[in-house]
GROMACS .gro file of C-alpha atoms in nm:
model
  183
    1PRO     CA    1   0.447  -1.089   0.648
    2GLN     CA    2   0.725  -1.126   0.904
    3ILE     CA    3   0.996  -1.115   0.638
    4ILE     CA    4   0.831  -0.819   0.464
    5LYS     CA    5   0.817  -0.624   0.791
    6LEU     CA    6   1.174  -0.719   0.885
    7ALA     CA    7   1.283  -0.583   0.546
    8GLY     CA    8   1.131  -0.247   0.643
    9MET     CA    9   0.823  -0.269   0.421
   10SER     CA   10   0.456  -0.258   0.515
   11ASN     CA   11   0.287  -0.339   0.181
   12PHE     CA   12   0.274  -0.638  -0.051
   13LEU     CA   13   0.157  -0.637  -0.411
   14THR     CA   14   0.113  -0.956  -0.611
   15GLN     CA   15  -0.078  -1.039  -0.923
   16LYS     CA   16   0.006  -1.406  -0.948
   17LEU     CA   17  -0.251  -1.550  -0.705
   18SER     CA   18  -0.516  -1.471  -0.966
   19TRP     CA   19  -0.359  -1.755  -1.166
   20ASN     CA   20  -0.475  -2.021  -0.918
   21LEU     CA   21  -0.615  -2.316  -1.107
   22ILE     CA   22  -0.869  -2.445  -0.855
   23ASN     CA   23  -0.922  -2.210  -0.561
   24LYS     CA   24  -0.999  -1.853  -0.658
   25PHE     CA   25  -0.849  -1.621  -0.399
   26PRO     CA   26  -1.138  -1.435  -0.229
   27HIS     CA   27  -0.982  -1.089  -0.172
   28THR     CA   28  -0.820  -0.813  -0.373
   29THR     CA   29  -0.726  -0.574  -0.091
   30PHE     CA   30  -0.671  -0.719   0.255
   31GLN     CA   31  -0.450  -0.743   0.560
   32TRP     CA   32  -0.220  -1.043   0.537
   33ALA     CA   33  -0.143  -1.178   0.886
   34GLY     CA   34   0.150  -1.405   0.955
   35LEU     CA   35   0.154  -1.683   1.211
   36ASP     CA   36   0.296  -1.441   1.471
   37GLY     CA   37   0.024  -1.180   1.401
   38THR     CA   38   0.243  -0.951   1.188
   39ARG     CA   39   0.028  -0.779   0.927
   40VAL     CA   40   0.099  -0.617   0.593
   41LEU     CA   41  -0.146  -0.439   0.367
   42THR     CA   42  -0.178  -0.652   0.054
   43HIS     CA   43  -0.330  -0.593  -0.289
   44MET     CA   44  -0.392  -0.825  -0.581
   45PRO     CA   45  -0.486  -0.620  -0.888
   46PRO     CA   46  -0.831  -0.743  -0.992
   47SER     CA   47  -0.753  -0.702  -1.362
   48GLU     CA   48  -0.556  -1.029  -1.325
   49THR     CA   49  -0.267  -0.910  -1.543
   50TYR     CA   50   0.058  -0.723  -1.511
   51ASN     CA   51   0.058  -0.639  -1.883
   52SER     CA   52  -0.251  -0.419  -1.917
   53SER     CA   53  -0.276  -0.211  -2.231
   54GLY     CA   54  -0.503   0.038  -2.053
   55SER     CA   55  -0.810  -0.056  -2.256
   56VAL     CA   56  -1.171   0.012  -2.158
   57ASP     CA   57  -1.229  -0.363  -2.113
   58GLU     CA   58  -0.937  -0.394  -1.870
   59VAL     CA   59  -1.047  -0.092  -1.668
   60LEU     CA   60  -1.399  -0.232  -1.643
   61LYS     CA   61  -1.268  -0.580  -1.551
   62SER     CA   62  -1.060  -0.422  -1.276
   63CYS     CA   63  -1.372  -0.253  -1.134
   64HIS     CA   64  -1.594  -0.558  -1.175
   65ASN     CA   65  -1.346  -0.801  -1.013
   66ASN     CA   66  -1.260  -0.578  -0.716
   67SER     CA   67  -1.392  -0.793  -0.431
   68GLN     CA   68  -1.346  -0.509  -0.180
   69SER     CA   69  -1.533  -0.249  -0.388
   70GLY     CA   70  -1.784  -0.192  -0.108
   71LEU     CA   71  -1.503  -0.102   0.133
   72CYS     CA   72  -1.238   0.069  -0.077
   73ASP     CA   73  -1.330   0.138  -0.437
   74GLN     CA   74  -0.968   0.159  -0.547
   75SER     CA   75  -0.751  -0.093  -0.724
   76LEU     CA   76  -0.426  -0.094  -0.915
   77LEU     CA   77  -0.414  -0.153  -1.288
   78LEU     CA   78  -0.060  -0.259  -1.384
   79VAL     CA   79  -0.016  -0.096  -1.722
   80GLY     CA   80   0.268  -0.164  -1.962
   81HIS     CA   81   0.496  -0.436  -2.085
   82GLY     CA   82   0.551  -0.589  -1.742
   83ASP     CA   83   0.706  -0.920  -1.836
   84GLY     CA   84   1.036  -0.833  -1.996
   85GLY     CA   85   1.031  -0.463  -1.915
   86GLY     CA   86   0.949  -0.157  -2.111
   87GLY     CA   87   0.673  -0.015  -1.896
   88PRO     CA   88   0.372   0.169  -2.040
   89THR     CA   89   0.380   0.319  -2.385
   90GLN     CA   90   0.253   0.667  -2.466
   91GLU     CA   91  -0.047   0.506  -2.640
   92MET     CA   92  -0.140   0.323  -2.317
   93ILE     CA   93  -0.117   0.642  -2.113
   94ASP     CA   94  -0.321   0.833  -2.374
   95SER     CA   95  -0.587   0.559  -2.369
   96LEU     CA   96  -0.622   0.582  -1.991
   97SER     CA   97  -0.634   0.962  -2.009
   98ARG     CA   98  -0.922   0.943  -2.261
   99ILE     CA   99  -1.105   0.688  -2.044
  100ASN     CA  100  -1.058   0.914  -1.741
  101GLY     CA  101  -1.228   1.198  -1.926
  102SER     CA  102  -1.547   0.998  -1.980
  103ARG     CA  103  -1.834   1.046  -1.733
  104GLU     CA  104  -1.944   0.682  -1.773
  105MET     CA  105  -1.609   0.538  -1.667
  106PRO     CA  106  -1.443   0.518  -1.326
  107ARG     CA  107  -1.197   0.787  -1.225
  108ILE     CA  108  -0.835   0.697  -1.303
  109LYS     CA  109  -0.544   0.827  -1.099
  110PHE     CA  110  -0.185   0.774  -1.209
  111SER     CA  111   0.013   0.677  -0.900
  112SER     CA  112   0.296   0.471  -0.762
  113PRO     CA  113   0.230   0.156  -0.558
  114ASP     CA  114   0.328   0.347  -0.241
  115GLY     CA  115   0.081   0.623  -0.329
  116PHE     CA  116  -0.190   0.363  -0.388
  117PHE     CA  117  -0.129   0.195  -0.050
  118ASP     CA  118  -0.127   0.537   0.122
  119ASP     CA  119  -0.469   0.608  -0.035
  120ILE     CA  120  -0.604   0.271   0.083
  121ARG     CA  121  -0.497   0.351   0.438
  122THR     CA  122  -0.708   0.669   0.427
  123CYS     CA  123  -1.028   0.487   0.321
  124ASP     CA  124  -1.304   0.523   0.580
  125SER     CA  125  -1.345   0.143   0.579
  126PHE     CA  126  -0.974   0.060   0.606
  127GLY     CA  127  -1.027  -0.107   0.945
  128ASP     CA  128  -1.295  -0.331   0.793
  129LEU     CA  129  -1.070  -0.486   0.527
  130PRO     CA  130  -1.063  -0.866   0.552
  131VAL     CA  131  -0.769  -1.041   0.717
  132TRP     CA  132  -0.604  -1.343   0.557
  133ASN     CA  133  -0.423  -1.556   0.815
  134GLY     CA  134  -0.127  -1.774   0.721
  135GLU     CA  135   0.026  -1.858   0.387
  136LEU     CA  136  -0.064  -1.724   0.045
  137TYR     CA  137  -0.047  -2.018  -0.193
  138LEU     CA  138   0.002  -2.007  -0.569
  139GLU     CA  139  -0.137  -2.326  -0.722
  140LEU     CA  140   0.016  -2.276  -1.065
  141HIS     CA  141   0.387  -2.340  -1.008
  142ARG     CA  142   0.360  -2.658  -0.802
  143GLY     CA  143   0.646  -2.898  -0.861
  144THR     CA  144   0.861  -2.660  -1.061
  145LEU     CA  145   1.164  -2.878  -1.122
  146THR     CA  146   1.509  -2.852  -1.274
  147SER     CA  147   1.715  -3.101  -1.471
  148HIS     CA  148   2.042  -2.932  -1.373
  149ARG     CA  149   2.232  -3.144  -1.123
  150GLN     CA  150   2.420  -2.856  -0.962
  151ILE     CA  151   2.096  -2.663  -0.892
  152LYS     CA  152   1.952  -2.973  -0.723
  153VAL     CA  153   2.265  -3.017  -0.510
  154LEU     CA  154   2.261  -2.652  -0.403
  155ASN     CA  155   1.886  -2.659  -0.327
  156ARG     CA  156   1.931  -2.968  -0.109
  157THR     CA  157   2.228  -2.808   0.070
  158CYS     CA  158   2.017  -2.499   0.144
  159GLU     CA  159   1.734  -2.720   0.271
  160ARG     CA  160   1.974  -2.898   0.512
  161TYR     CA  161   2.114  -2.568   0.643
  162LEU     CA  162   1.762  -2.427   0.688
  163SER     CA  163   1.652  -2.737   0.876
  164ALA     CA  164   1.958  -2.721   1.100
  165ALA     CA  165   1.901  -2.351   1.171
  166GLY     CA  166   1.539  -2.424   1.264
  167SER     CA  167   1.646  -2.701   1.499
  168MET     CA  168   1.907  -2.478   1.664
  169LEU     CA  169   1.654  -2.199   1.711
  170ALA     CA  170   1.403  -2.441   1.866
  171ALA     CA  171   1.670  -2.575   2.101
  172PHE     CA  172   1.778  -2.222   2.196
  173ARG     CA  173   1.423  -2.125   2.285
  174THR     CA  174   1.383  -2.425   2.517
  175TRP     CA  175   1.662  -2.315   2.752
  176ALA     CA  176   1.696  -1.940   2.686
  177THR     CA  177   1.551  -1.687   2.926
  178PRO     CA  178   1.308  -1.423   2.793
  179SER     CA  179   1.575  -1.154   2.827
  180MET     CA  180   1.816  -1.361   2.616
  181ILE     CA  181   1.554  -1.403   2.344
  182ALA     CA  182   1.479  -1.030   2.343
  183GLN     CA  183   1.844  -0.956   2.276
   0.00000   0.00000   0.00000
């Protein structure tokens, strides 16, 4: 959350945590709190895909899997050819428009991610959203390795520089005055 805030953003959207192999992540819409208390509004689309075709089954799965449905009954459905580009087709948009016209189905609103997060912030129960403290961990890509020597050398170099920077920051904080740190 600290990096997201420092980059000037206040929202985080990820679909990948639904891929966890062992521990199912308990929330779809929540406040993610960093170790320093920084918070960002976070959403994991409950449809568990970023390649939705906009079908009835996917819309219903999105509603059924929304773990915060008692607080905010909204969720994002990422429609289109998300992996590799292309976005939604006219057929996908037409399908969602037909679904939206049915009384038995949930209301569908076409929106941007920013519009979605703005709507979440206006929910009456926004203050009651759960808070997740600390790291978000994706279990699927553990141990992603490379066989390319140069990539390994560069990764190790970056790790050494990061470790050195952390040590220098820790040393600075031991002797710096609060006014120096604020600057």
